[in-house]
Coordinates of C-alpha atoms and ligand atoms in Angstrom, one line a residue:
M1 CA -73.7 -51.2 -43.2
T2 CA -71.2 -51.3 -45.6
I3 CA -71.4 -48.8 -48.6
P4 CA -72.2 -51.1 -51.8
Y5 CA -69.0 -51.1 -54.1
R6 CA -69.6 -48.9 -57.2
E7 CA -68.7 -50.8 -60.6
L8 CA -66.0 -48.1 -62.2
M9 CA -66.8 -48.8 -65.9
S10 CA -70.6 -48.0 -65.0
K11 CA -69.1 -44.6 -63.7
A12 CA -66.9 -44.0 -66.8
L13 CA -69.9 -42.5 -69.0
C14 CA -70.3 -40.0 -66.1
L15 CA -66.8 -38.7 -66.5
L16 CA -67.4 -36.6 -69.3
I17 CA -70.2 -34.8 -68.0
V18 CA -68.4 -34.2 -64.8
L19 CA -65.7 -32.6 -67.0
I20 CA -68.1 -30.2 -68.3
I21 CA -70.0 -29.0 -64.9
V22 CA -67.2 -27.2 -63.3
S23 CA -68.2 -24.6 -60.8
G24 CA -66.2 -21.7 -59.8
C25 CA -68.4 -20.9 -56.6
R26 CA -65.9 -22.5 -53.6
R27 CA -67.8 -20.9 -50.6
V28 CA -71.0 -20.5 -49.3
E29 CA -72.0 -18.3 -46.3
D30 CA -71.2 -20.2 -43.0
E31 CA -73.9 -20.2 -40.2
A32 CA -71.0 -20.3 -37.7
G33 CA -70.5 -17.3 -35.1
T34 CA -66.7 -17.0 -34.7
L35 CA -64.7 -19.4 -35.9
E36 CA -60.8 -19.8 -35.5
V37 CA -59.8 -20.6 -39.1
I38 CA -56.2 -21.2 -40.5
T39 CA -55.0 -21.5 -43.7
T40 CA -51.7 -24.3 -43.5
K41 CA -48.5 -23.7 -45.1
T42 CA -50.0 -26.0 -47.8
G43 CA -52.5 -23.9 -48.4
I44 CA -55.7 -26.0 -46.8
E45 CA -58.2 -24.1 -44.2
M46 CA -58.8 -25.7 -41.1
V47 CA -61.5 -25.3 -38.1
K48 CA -60.5 -25.2 -34.4
I49 CA -62.6 -27.5 -33.1
P50 CA -63.1 -26.8 -29.2
E51 CA -62.9 -29.4 -26.5
G52 CA -66.3 -30.6 -25.2
W53 CA -68.6 -33.4 -24.1
F54 CA -71.4 -34.7 -26.6
D55 CA -73.4 -37.6 -26.6
M56 CA -72.5 -40.2 -29.0
G57 CA -74.4 -42.3 -31.2
S58 CA -78.3 -42.7 -31.3
K59 CA -81.4 -44.4 -30.0
G60 CA -83.4 -46.4 -31.8
S61 CA -81.9 -46.0 -35.6
S62 CA -79.4 -48.9 -36.0
P63 CA -78.4 -51.5 -33.4
D64 CA -74.2 -50.1 -34.2
E65 CA -75.0 -46.9 -33.2
S66 CA -76.5 -47.4 -29.3
P67 CA -75.9 -47.3 -26.6
V68 CA -76.1 -43.1 -26.9
H69 CA -73.3 -42.5 -24.2
K70 CA -71.2 -39.5 -23.1
V71 CA -68.1 -38.4 -24.9
W72 CA -65.3 -35.8 -24.1
I73 CA -63.2 -35.0 -26.7
S74 CA -59.9 -33.0 -26.8
S75 CA -59.5 -29.6 -29.4
F76 CA -58.1 -30.6 -32.6
W77 CA -57.9 -29.2 -35.7
M78 CA -59.9 -30.4 -38.5
D79 CA -59.9 -29.8 -42.5
R80 CA -62.6 -27.6 -43.4
Y81 CA -63.4 -29.4 -46.8
E82 CA -62.7 -32.9 -47.8
V83 CA -59.4 -33.1 -49.6
V84 CA -60.0 -32.1 -52.8
Q85 CA -57.6 -33.8 -56.3
E86 CA -55.9 -30.3 -56.3
Q87 CA -54.4 -30.5 -52.8
F88 CA -53.6 -34.5 -53.7
K89 CA -51.5 -33.8 -56.5
K90 CA -49.2 -31.0 -54.9
F91 CA -47.9 -34.0 -53.3
Q92 CA -46.7 -35.5 -56.4
I93 CA -49.3 -38.2 -55.7
S94 CA -51.1 -39.5 -58.6
D95 CA -54.7 -38.4 -58.5
P96 CA -57.1 -41.8 -58.3
S97 CA -60.5 -40.4 -58.4
H98 CA -62.9 -41.5 -60.6
F99 CA -64.8 -37.7 -61.2
K100 CA -62.1 -35.6 -62.0
D101 CA -62.0 -32.2 -61.0
P102 CA -59.4 -30.1 -59.0
N103 CA -62.1 -28.8 -56.7
N104 CA -63.5 -31.9 -56.9
P105 CA -63.4 -34.4 -53.5
L106 CA -60.3 -37.1 -53.9
E107 CA -62.1 -40.4 -54.5
Q108 CA -61.2 -44.2 -55.1
I109 CA -58.6 -43.6 -52.4
N110 CA -58.3 -46.7 -49.9
W111 CA -57.5 -46.1 -46.5
T112 CA -53.5 -47.0 -46.3
D113 CA -53.2 -44.4 -48.8
A114 CA -55.1 -41.6 -47.1
T115 CA -52.7 -42.1 -44.1
L116 CA -49.4 -42.1 -46.5
F117 CA -51.1 -38.4 -47.7
C118 CA -51.1 -37.4 -44.0
N119 CA -47.7 -38.3 -43.5
E120 CA -46.4 -36.2 -46.8
R121 CA -48.6 -33.4 -45.8
S122 CA -47.1 -33.7 -42.2
L123 CA -43.1 -33.9 -43.9
A124 CA -44.3 -31.0 -46.4
E125 CA -44.7 -28.8 -43.3
G126 CA -42.1 -29.9 -40.8
L127 CA -44.8 -31.7 -38.6
E128 CA -43.8 -35.2 -37.1
P129 CA -45.8 -37.8 -39.5
C130 CA -48.5 -39.3 -37.5
Y131 CA -48.4 -43.3 -39.4
D132 CA -46.2 -45.9 -39.2
E133 CA -45.7 -46.8 -42.9
E134 CA -45.0 -50.6 -42.1
T135 CA -47.5 -50.9 -39.5
W136 CA -50.1 -48.2 -39.8
E137 CA -50.4 -47.5 -36.4
C138 CA -51.2 -44.1 -35.2
N139 CA -49.3 -42.2 -32.9
F140 CA -51.9 -40.0 -31.5
Q141 CA -49.0 -38.1 -29.7
A142 CA -47.3 -36.6 -32.8
N143 CA -48.6 -33.3 -34.2
G144 CA -48.8 -34.4 -37.3
Y145 CA -51.8 -35.2 -39.6
R146 CA -54.3 -38.3 -39.2
L147 CA -57.6 -39.1 -40.1
P148 CA -59.8 -38.2 -37.4
T149 CA -61.1 -40.9 -35.3
E150 CA -65.2 -42.0 -35.2
A151 CA -65.4 -40.2 -32.3
E152 CA -64.0 -36.7 -33.3
W153 CA -65.7 -37.2 -36.3
E154 CA -68.8 -37.3 -34.9
Y155 CA -68.4 -34.2 -32.6
A156 CA -67.5 -32.1 -35.1
C157 CA -70.1 -33.3 -37.6
R158 CA -72.5 -32.6 -34.6
A159 CA -71.0 -29.4 -33.8
G160 CA -73.2 -29.3 -30.6
T161 CA -76.3 -30.4 -32.0
A162 CA -78.1 -33.7 -30.6
T163 CA -80.4 -34.1 -33.2
N164 CA -80.1 -36.4 -36.4
F165 CA -78.9 -33.7 -38.3
S166 CA -76.9 -30.5 -38.1
F167 CA -79.6 -28.6 -38.8
G168 CA -82.2 -30.3 -37.1
N169 CA -84.7 -33.3 -37.5
D170 CA -86.2 -32.5 -41.0
V171 CA -84.6 -34.3 -43.5
R172 CA -86.0 -32.0 -45.8
N173 CA -83.4 -29.6 -45.4
L174 CA -80.3 -32.1 -46.1
K175 CA -80.5 -31.0 -50.0
G176 CA -79.0 -27.7 -48.4
H177 CA -76.5 -29.2 -46.9
A178 CA -75.4 -32.3 -49.0
W179 CA -74.9 -34.3 -52.7
F180 CA -76.5 -37.2 -52.3
A181 CA -78.6 -39.7 -54.0
E182 CA -81.5 -37.3 -54.1
N183 CA -79.4 -34.5 -55.6
S184 CA -76.3 -35.3 -56.8
S185 CA -76.7 -36.4 -60.5
E186 CA -74.7 -39.7 -59.3
K187 CA -71.3 -38.1 -59.3
T188 CA -69.0 -36.0 -56.7
H189 CA -69.5 -31.9 -56.6
P190 CA -66.8 -29.0 -56.0
V191 CA -66.6 -29.1 -52.1
G192 CA -67.9 -26.3 -50.3
Q193 CA -70.8 -25.7 -52.5
K194 CA -73.5 -26.6 -49.4
K195 CA -74.2 -24.8 -46.5
S196 CA -71.7 -25.4 -43.9
N197 CA -72.7 -27.2 -40.3
P198 CA -72.7 -24.7 -37.4
W199 CA -68.6 -25.1 -36.9
G200 CA -67.8 -23.8 -40.3
L201 CA -67.2 -27.5 -41.5
Y202 CA -68.3 -28.3 -45.3
D203 CA -69.6 -31.6 -46.5
M204 CA -69.8 -33.4 -43.9
Y205 CA -73.3 -34.8 -45.4
G206 CA -72.6 -36.5 -48.9
N207 CA -70.1 -35.8 -51.7
V208 CA -68.0 -38.7 -50.6
S209 CA -67.8 -40.6 -47.6
E210 CA -65.2 -40.3 -45.2
W211 CA -62.5 -42.6 -43.7
C212 CA -62.0 -42.3 -40.0
N213 CA -58.8 -43.8 -38.2
D214 CA -60.9 -46.2 -36.7
F215 CA -61.2 -50.2 -37.0
Y216 CA -65.0 -51.0 -37.6
S217 CA -66.5 -52.7 -34.6
E218 CA -70.9 -53.2 -34.2
N219 CA -70.3 -53.2 -30.8
Y220 CA -68.0 -50.4 -30.4
Y221 CA -69.9 -48.1 -27.9
K222 CA -70.5 -50.9 -25.4
N223 CA -66.7 -50.7 -24.9
S224 CA -66.0 -47.4 -25.7
E225 CA -63.9 -45.3 -23.6
Q226 CA -65.1 -42.2 -22.3
K227 CA -62.4 -39.3 -23.0
N228 CA -61.0 -39.3 -26.8
P229 CA -62.2 -43.0 -27.4
K230 CA -60.1 -44.8 -30.6
G231 CA -61.9 -47.4 -31.8
P232 CA -61.0 -51.3 -31.2
I233 CA -57.4 -52.1 -31.6
K234 CA -57.9 -54.7 -34.4
G235 CA -60.4 -55.0 -37.1
K236 CA -60.5 -56.1 -40.9
E237 CA -62.6 -52.7 -42.1
R238 CA -62.7 -49.5 -41.4
V239 CA -65.0 -46.7 -40.4
L240 CA -66.7 -44.4 -42.9
R241 CA -69.1 -41.8 -41.9
G242 CA -70.9 -39.1 -43.9
G243 CA -72.5 -40.8 -46.5
A244 CA -71.7 -40.2 -50.4
W245 CA -73.2 -38.7 -53.6
N246 CA -75.1 -41.8 -54.0
S247 CA -76.1 -42.5 -50.2
S248 CA -79.8 -42.1 -48.8
A249 CA -80.6 -39.3 -46.7
D250 CA -80.8 -42.0 -43.7
S251 CA -76.8 -43.0 -44.4
C252 CA -75.7 -39.2 -44.2
R253 CA -77.2 -38.6 -40.6
S254 CA -74.7 -37.5 -38.1
S255 CA -74.6 -40.7 -36.3
Y256 CA -74.6 -43.4 -39.0
R257 CA -71.6 -46.0 -39.3
S258 CA -70.8 -47.7 -42.2
S259 CA -67.2 -49.4 -43.1
D260 CA -65.3 -50.3 -46.2
P261 CA -61.9 -52.4 -46.1
S262 CA -58.9 -51.1 -45.6
I263 CA -57.3 -52.7 -49.0
D264 CA -54.2 -51.4 -50.6
D265 CA -55.4 -52.1 -54.0
T266 CA -56.3 -48.6 -55.6
C267 CA -58.1 -50.3 -58.2
L268 CA -60.6 -51.7 -55.8
A269 CA -61.2 -48.3 -54.3
S270 CA -64.6 -47.1 -54.3
D271 CA -65.6 -43.5 -56.0
V272 CA -67.7 -42.9 -53.1
I273 CA -65.2 -42.4 -50.8
G274 CA -62.6 -40.3 -49.8
F275 CA -61.3 -38.3 -46.5
R276 CA -60.1 -35.0 -44.5
C277 CA -57.1 -34.7 -42.0
V278 CA -57.5 -33.7 -38.7
R279 CA -54.9 -32.6 -36.0
N280 CA -54.0 -32.2 -32.3
A281 CA -54.8 -28.5 -31.2
T282 CA -52.8 -29.1 -27.7
N283 CA -49.5 -30.9 -28.1
N284 CA -46.4 -28.4 -27.8
I285 CA -45.9 -26.8 -31.0
S286 CA -48.8 -24.7 -31.7
P287 CA -50.1 -25.0 -35.2
E288 CA -50.2 -20.9 -34.9
K289 CA -46.2 -20.7 -35.5
N290 CA -46.6 -22.7 -38.2
M291 CA -49.8 -20.9 -39.8
V292 CA -51.1 -18.1 -40.7
K293 CA -53.8 -17.0 -38.4
N294 CA -57.0 -15.4 -39.3
K295 CA -60.5 -15.2 -36.5
Q296 CA -63.3 -14.6 -38.1
S297 CA -66.2 -12.9 -36.5
R298 CA -69.9 -13.4 -37.8
E299 CA -73.0 -11.2 -36.7
T300 CA -75.0 -14.2 -35.1
S301 CA -76.1 -15.2 -31.7
K302 CA -73.8 -16.0 -29.0
M303 CA -76.3 -15.5 -26.7
A304 CA -79.6 -17.6 -25.8
L305 CA -83.0 -16.3 -24.1
V306 CA -85.0 -18.8 -22.7
Y307 CA -89.1 -17.8 -22.8
D308 CA -92.0 -19.6 -23.5
D309 CA -95.8 -17.9 -23.1
I310 CA -96.5 -20.5 -20.9
Y311 CA -94.7 -18.4 -18.1
L312 CA -97.3 -16.1 -18.5
E313 CA -100.2 -18.5 -17.2
H314 CA -98.9 -19.0 -13.5
K315 CA -101.5 -16.4 -11.9
T316 CA -101.0 -14.7 -8.9
T317 CA -103.5 -12.8 -7.1
Q318 CA -105.1 -8.9 -8.6
G319 CA -102.5 -6.8 -7.2
H320 CA -99.7 -9.2 -6.6
P321 CA -96.6 -7.7 -7.7
E322 CA -95.2 -11.4 -9.1
T323 CA -97.4 -10.8 -12.2
S324 CA -96.9 -12.2 -15.8
Q325 CA -96.9 -8.7 -16.5
R326 CA -93.4 -8.7 -15.7
L327 CA -92.5 -10.9 -18.3
V328 CA -94.4 -9.0 -21.0
V329 CA -92.5 -5.7 -20.8
I330 CA -89.3 -7.6 -20.3
T331 CA -90.0 -9.6 -24.0
A332 CA -91.7 -6.1 -25.5
R333 CA -88.5 -4.4 -24.5
L334 CA -86.0 -6.6 -25.9
K335 CA -87.8 -6.6 -29.0
A336 CA -88.1 -2.5 -29.2
G337 CA -84.5 -2.2 -28.4
G338 CA -83.8 -4.9 -31.2
L339 CA -81.5 -7.4 -29.2
Y340 CA -84.3 -10.0 -29.3
S341 CA -83.6 -11.0 -33.4
K342 CA -80.2 -10.8 -32.3
L343 CA -80.6 -13.8 -29.2
L344 CA -80.9 -17.6 -29.7
K345 CA -84.4 -18.5 -28.3
L346 CA -84.6 -22.1 -26.8
S347 CA -88.1 -23.5 -25.9
P348 CA -87.8 -24.4 -22.1
K349 CA -89.3 -28.2 -21.2
P350 CA -90.4 -29.2 -17.8
V351 CA -87.7 -30.6 -15.8
P352 CA -87.6 -34.1 -15.4
S353 CA -88.4 -35.3 -11.6
E354 CA -85.1 -36.7 -11.2
W355 CA -83.6 -33.6 -11.4
L356 CA -85.9 -31.7 -9.5
T357 CA -85.6 -34.1 -6.6
M358 CA -82.0 -33.6 -6.3
V359 CA -83.6 -30.2 -4.6
H360 CA -87.0 -31.0 -3.7
S361 CA -88.9 -33.6 -1.8
P362 CA -91.0 -36.2 -3.8
E363 CA -93.9 -35.7 -0.9
Y364 CA -93.2 -31.5 -1.5
I365 CA -93.3 -32.0 -5.3
Q366 CA -96.8 -34.3 -5.4
R367 CA -98.1 -31.4 -2.8
V368 CA -97.6 -28.7 -5.2
R369 CA -99.3 -30.7 -8.3
R370 CA -102.1 -31.5 -5.6
S371 CA -102.6 -27.8 -4.6
C372 CA -103.1 -26.7 -8.2
E373 CA -105.2 -29.8 -9.3
E374 CA -107.2 -29.1 -6.1
G375 CA -107.5 -25.3 -6.9
A376 CA -105.9 -24.2 -3.6
G377 CA -105.4 -20.5 -3.6
Y378 CA -102.0 -20.8 -2.6
L379 CA -99.2 -22.4 -1.3
D380 CA -97.6 -22.6 2.2
S381 CA -98.6 -19.0 2.8
M382 CA -100.0 -16.1 1.3
D383 CA -97.2 -14.7 -0.4
V384 CA -96.9 -17.5 -2.7
P385 CA -100.6 -17.6 -4.7
I386 CA -101.2 -20.2 -7.3
S387 CA -103.5 -21.3 -9.9
A388 CA -104.0 -24.2 -11.5
E389 CA -101.3 -24.0 -14.5
S390 CA -98.6 -23.2 -11.9
Y391 CA -97.1 -26.7 -10.9
E392 CA -96.5 -27.2 -14.5
V393 CA -95.1 -23.8 -15.1
A394 CA -93.0 -24.1 -12.2
L395 CA -91.5 -27.2 -13.8
V396 CA -91.0 -25.0 -17.2
A397 CA -89.1 -22.3 -15.5
A398 CA -86.8 -25.2 -14.0
G399 CA -86.4 -27.1 -17.1
G400 CA -85.9 -23.9 -19.1
V401 CA -82.5 -23.3 -17.0
L402 CA -81.7 -26.7 -17.8
S403 CA -82.0 -26.1 -21.6
A404 CA -80.1 -23.0 -21.3
I405 CA -77.1 -24.8 -19.4
D406 CA -77.1 -27.7 -22.4
A407 CA -76.8 -24.8 -24.8
V408 CA -73.7 -23.3 -23.2
V409 CA -72.0 -26.7 -22.6
E410 CA -72.6 -27.8 -25.8
K411 CA -71.3 -24.3 -27.1
K412 CA -74.2 -23.6 -29.1
V413 CA -73.8 -20.0 -26.7
T414 CA -71.5 -18.7 -24.6
N415 CA -74.3 -17.6 -22.1
A416 CA -77.7 -17.2 -21.5
F417 CA -80.6 -15.4 -19.7
C418 CA -83.6 -16.9 -18.8
A419 CA -86.5 -15.3 -18.2
V420 CA -88.9 -17.7 -16.1
R421 CA -91.4 -17.3 -13.6
P422 CA -92.1 -18.5 -11.0
P423 CA -88.6 -17.0 -9.3
G424 CA -86.9 -19.7 -7.6
H425 CA -84.2 -18.5 -4.7
H426 CA -86.6 -18.9 -1.4
A427 CA -87.6 -22.3 -2.1
L428 CA -86.9 -24.9 0.5
K429 CA -86.6 -28.2 -0.3
D430 CA -90.0 -29.0 1.2
K431 CA -91.8 -25.1 0.8
A432 CA -92.5 -22.6 -0.9
M433 CA -92.0 -19.3 0.2
G434 CA -91.6 -15.5 -1.1
F435 CA -93.2 -16.1 -4.6
C436 CA -91.1 -19.0 -5.5
I437 CA -92.2 -22.5 -5.7
F438 CA -89.3 -24.5 -7.1
N439 CA -85.3 -23.4 -6.7
N440 CA -84.7 -22.9 -10.2
V441 CA -81.0 -22.1 -10.2
A442 CA -80.4 -24.9 -7.3
V443 CA -81.5 -27.0 -9.5
G444 CA -79.4 -26.2 -12.7
A445 CA -76.6 -26.1 -10.3
K446 CA -76.9 -29.9 -9.6
Y447 CA -77.8 -30.8 -13.3
I448 CA -74.2 -28.9 -14.3
Q449 CA -72.8 -31.3 -11.7
K450 CA -74.6 -34.5 -12.4
K451 CA -74.9 -34.3 -16.0
H452 CA -72.6 -32.4 -17.8
N453 CA -70.0 -33.2 -14.6
L454 CA -68.4 -29.9 -14.4
S455 CA -68.0 -29.8 -10.2
D456 CA -67.4 -25.9 -9.2
I457 CA -70.4 -24.0 -9.4
L458 CA -70.4 -19.9 -8.4
I459 CA -73.7 -18.7 -8.0
V460 CA -74.3 -15.2 -7.7
D461 CA -77.2 -13.6 -5.8
W462 CA -78.1 -10.1 -6.4
D463 CA -81.7 -10.1 -5.8
V464 CA -82.8 -7.4 -3.2
H465 CA -83.5 -10.5 -1.1
H466 CA -81.7 -13.1 0.5
G467 CA -81.9 -16.4 -1.3
N468 CA -82.3 -18.7 2.0
G469 CA -83.9 -21.7 -0.1
T470 CA -80.4 -21.6 -2.4
Q471 CA -78.1 -21.3 0.7
A472 CA -79.7 -23.8 2.4
T473 CA -79.3 -26.5 -0.2
F474 CA -75.7 -26.0 -0.5
Y475 CA -75.0 -24.8 3.4
D476 CA -72.6 -27.8 3.8
D477 CA -71.2 -28.2 0.2
P478 CA -68.1 -27.1 -0.7
S479 CA -68.5 -27.5 -4.4
V480 CA -70.7 -24.8 -4.6
L481 CA -70.0 -21.0 -3.7
Y482 CA -73.3 -19.3 -3.3
F483 CA -72.4 -15.3 -2.8
S484 CA -75.6 -12.8 -1.8
T485 CA -75.8 -9.6 -1.2
H486 CA -78.8 -8.1 -0.2
R487 CA -81.1 -5.7 2.0
Y488 CA -80.7 -6.7 5.6
P489 CA -82.5 -7.2 8.1
F490 CA -85.4 -7.6 5.6
Y491 CA -87.3 -10.6 4.2
P492 CA -86.8 -13.4 4.7
G493 CA -84.7 -12.7 7.4
T494 CA -81.7 -14.9 6.8
G495 CA -78.4 -13.7 5.2
S496 CA -76.6 -12.2 8.2
E497 CA -72.9 -12.1 7.2
A498 CA -71.8 -14.5 10.3
E499 CA -73.8 -17.1 8.0
K500 CA -71.1 -18.9 6.2
G501 CA -71.5 -22.2 5.6
S502 CA -71.4 -25.5 7.7
G503 CA -69.1 -28.5 7.8
K504 CA -67.1 -28.5 4.9
G505 CA -69.2 -26.1 3.1
M506 CA -67.7 -23.9 5.9
N507 CA -66.7 -20.3 4.0
Y508 CA -68.5 -21.5 0.5
T509 CA -71.1 -19.4 1.4
I510 CA -70.7 -15.6 1.7
N511 CA -73.6 -13.0 2.6
V512 CA -73.0 -9.3 2.3
P513 CA -75.5 -7.5 4.0
L514 CA -76.4 -3.9 2.7
P515 CA -78.6 -1.6 4.3
A516 CA -81.8 0.2 2.7
G517 CA -80.6 3.0 0.3
S518 CA -77.5 1.4 -0.8
G519 CA -76.7 2.2 -5.0
D520 CA -74.5 1.4 -7.7
A521 CA -71.3 2.5 -5.8
D522 CA -72.0 0.0 -2.6
Y523 CA -73.0 -2.6 -4.7
L524 CA -70.0 -2.4 -7.1
R525 CA -67.5 -1.9 -4.0
V526 CA -69.1 -5.4 -2.9
F527 CA -68.6 -6.9 -6.4
K528 CA -65.0 -5.6 -6.8
E529 CA -63.9 -6.2 -2.8
K530 CA -66.0 -9.1 -1.9
L531 CA -67.0 -11.3 -4.8
E532 CA -64.2 -10.8 -7.4
P533 CA -61.2 -12.0 -5.1
A534 CA -63.6 -15.0 -3.8
A535 CA -64.9 -16.3 -6.7
L536 CA -61.2 -16.1 -8.9
A537 CA -59.6 -18.1 -5.9
F538 CA -62.9 -20.8 -6.1
S539 CA -62.0 -20.8 -9.8
P540 CA -66.0 -22.3 -10.5
D541 CA -66.2 -24.5 -13.8
F542 CA -69.8 -22.6 -14.4
V543 CA -71.3 -19.6 -13.2
L544 CA -75.4 -18.9 -12.4
I545 CA -76.6 -15.3 -11.4
S546 CA -79.6 -15.4 -9.6
A547 CA -80.7 -12.3 -11.3
G548 CA -83.3 -10.2 -9.4
F549 CA -83.3 -6.8 -10.3
D550 CA -85.7 -5.4 -7.2
A551 CA -82.5 -3.8 -6.2
H552 CA -83.5 -1.1 -9.0
K553 CA -84.4 2.5 -7.7
D554 CA -88.2 2.7 -8.5
D555 CA -88.8 -0.9 -7.5
L556 CA -91.8 -1.5 -5.6
L557 CA -90.5 -3.3 -2.6
G558 CA -87.0 -3.3 -2.5
G559 CA -85.6 0.1 -1.2
M560 CA -82.5 0.4 -2.9
K561 CA -80.6 2.7 -5.4
V562 CA -79.4 0.6 -8.4
T563 CA -80.1 2.0 -11.5
A564 CA -80.0 -0.3 -15.0
E565 CA -76.4 0.8 -15.5
G566 CA -75.0 -0.6 -12.2
F567 CA -76.7 -3.7 -13.0
A568 CA -74.8 -3.5 -16.4
Q569 CA -71.4 -3.0 -14.1
L570 CA -72.3 -5.7 -12.0
T571 CA -73.0 -8.3 -14.6
Q572 CA -69.6 -7.2 -16.2
I573 CA -67.6 -8.1 -13.6
V574 CA -69.4 -11.3 -13.4
K575 CA -69.0 -11.9 -16.9
D576 CA -65.2 -11.1 -16.3
I577 CA -65.3 -13.8 -13.8
S578 CA -66.8 -16.3 -15.8
E579 CA -64.4 -15.6 -19.2
K580 CA -61.7 -15.6 -16.3
C581 CA -62.3 -19.1 -15.0
C582 CA -64.8 -20.7 -17.3
E583 CA -64.9 -19.9 -20.9
G584 CA -67.2 -17.6 -20.0
R585 CA -70.0 -20.2 -19.0
L586 CA -72.9 -18.4 -17.4
V587 CA -76.5 -18.7 -17.3
S588 CA -78.2 -15.8 -15.5
V589 CA -81.8 -16.4 -14.3
L590 CA -84.6 -14.1 -13.4
E591 CA -85.5 -13.7 -9.9
G592 CA -87.4 -10.4 -8.6
G593 CA -88.2 -7.0 -10.1
Y594 CA -91.5 -5.9 -9.2
G595 CA -90.9 -2.5 -10.8
L596 CA -92.1 -3.1 -14.4
E597 CA -90.1 0.0 -16.3
G598 CA -86.9 -0.5 -14.1
L599 CA -87.2 -4.1 -14.5
A600 CA -87.5 -3.9 -18.3
S601 CA -84.6 -1.2 -18.6
S602 CA -82.3 -3.2 -16.2
V603 CA -83.1 -7.0 -18.1
E604 CA -82.2 -5.2 -21.3
A605 CA -78.9 -3.3 -19.9
H606 CA -78.3 -6.7 -18.3
I607 CA -78.6 -8.4 -21.6
Q608 CA -76.5 -6.0 -23.5
V609 CA -73.6 -6.4 -21.6
L610 CA -73.9 -10.5 -21.6
M611 CA -73.9 -10.4 -25.4
R612 CA -71.0 -8.5 -26.2
Ligands
ZN1 ZN1 -86.7 -10.0 -4.5

């Protein structure tokens, strides 16, 4: 996996050409939404990388990239570009680069000299240097500059993606993002000419390979810590990442690892190796004190929509209110109102059975499958009519919620709406009820906890009916606060104020029954007086909404008087809770809503608030 050593003489010829080709264009439009970018005292742009989990490594590509495993990374600042020659010279250090140009990445730099630069840069900004210049050990507590850990580098490179490259798996697109063997003409290029990754970082692929702080070990992942892993304590070679101007497309991949000896002799250093610096974002001296802060906002999607035409394939009986037309009018309205194009579209997949069985019994799941295969007209009761495709569609409905959750946790978006059917909140462990087959929101809550290690979940259910299935799933569970306001007494009969949970889950179920005819003011009062204080005290890590819109004034079934504007206000209250408690992490899942016009306008108002 070691990058082959390049002979200096063979590059000397290229030098003349490079001196002629100098680009004036330092920036291209990046794809990032909101980036927090600073310019340091020494004039170097850095991007704030948010804290979070990611899947490190890759399956089946190379043994040293596996096993794929979950890693947590604390927030840090990272240079937006590879360190360029102009910056290096500012510190009165002679430029070792082969391909000389002020805006080209620095290369022919060995690992030790890269760390020396980190220390000089720290001192110039009054920060504590990270490297001991005798032992070359890195003090990770210091507030100065250092090389990224291998895990930090990959996390920043992936920028919330899980594909081979941050732009997907199609290697043909690498040309737009990188200078590599296919398009580099055997030399480096000024940084920032290619497209950035989703977090606004340039040249993560190609141009020059980048030093990481870590020693290289082929077996690194087998023993890696989960939180901010730092690589083995000892080793002969240091890790290189990202590929260089002479690399194949494969060795530019996000998870590709290579290494080189961290030699001291500059003459032996390679012209395919450079670096960029990072510094902690969590220490006491905030970088903001030393630097000019500049927040950039871009008109890109902060919100995702889960929808797929497969949801239209769950056929109910003629005249049944839970019809595929509900989703047809929703998507048509979003397109007509201009919101659709602003949403990141997520493609849902069937929920894997390991997650579905956290809420439903295997016997029930098989019964649903068989009933659909055998052409049964309905499931458990006449109000859950099914067609041949209903089993598959119900799997994709729950799976869609998981896709939305992943996108939010991975910070691709802040929040998401799932336009799915069949709905879910009445579905019990082993029983279909009230148009519902699988409990989409309950499966989502379990998934957040087990897959993403976020423990406390708030479920807000404003469907006009009580979500008996969701309540039952978490009735004795203090990690899920279930809040429902609904018409009462009404279908399904549960949801009195006295139902508050059981055992350890006592008081983690909150039911607020309302009489028929309740409107915006009544709902708002409930949300302000009951939901808000309970939710803030609970302080969830993630918020789910069981978003039924059948309390709308024109609904066929609900008998309430809520308007689209009322739903917008309820949305704002729940969104505020998510922002105060959990960085805005929120996924809203469609439940009921049977007056087509009222449903479409309410969903539109709901999404308008969420995407603000
Ligand atoms: Zn309902």
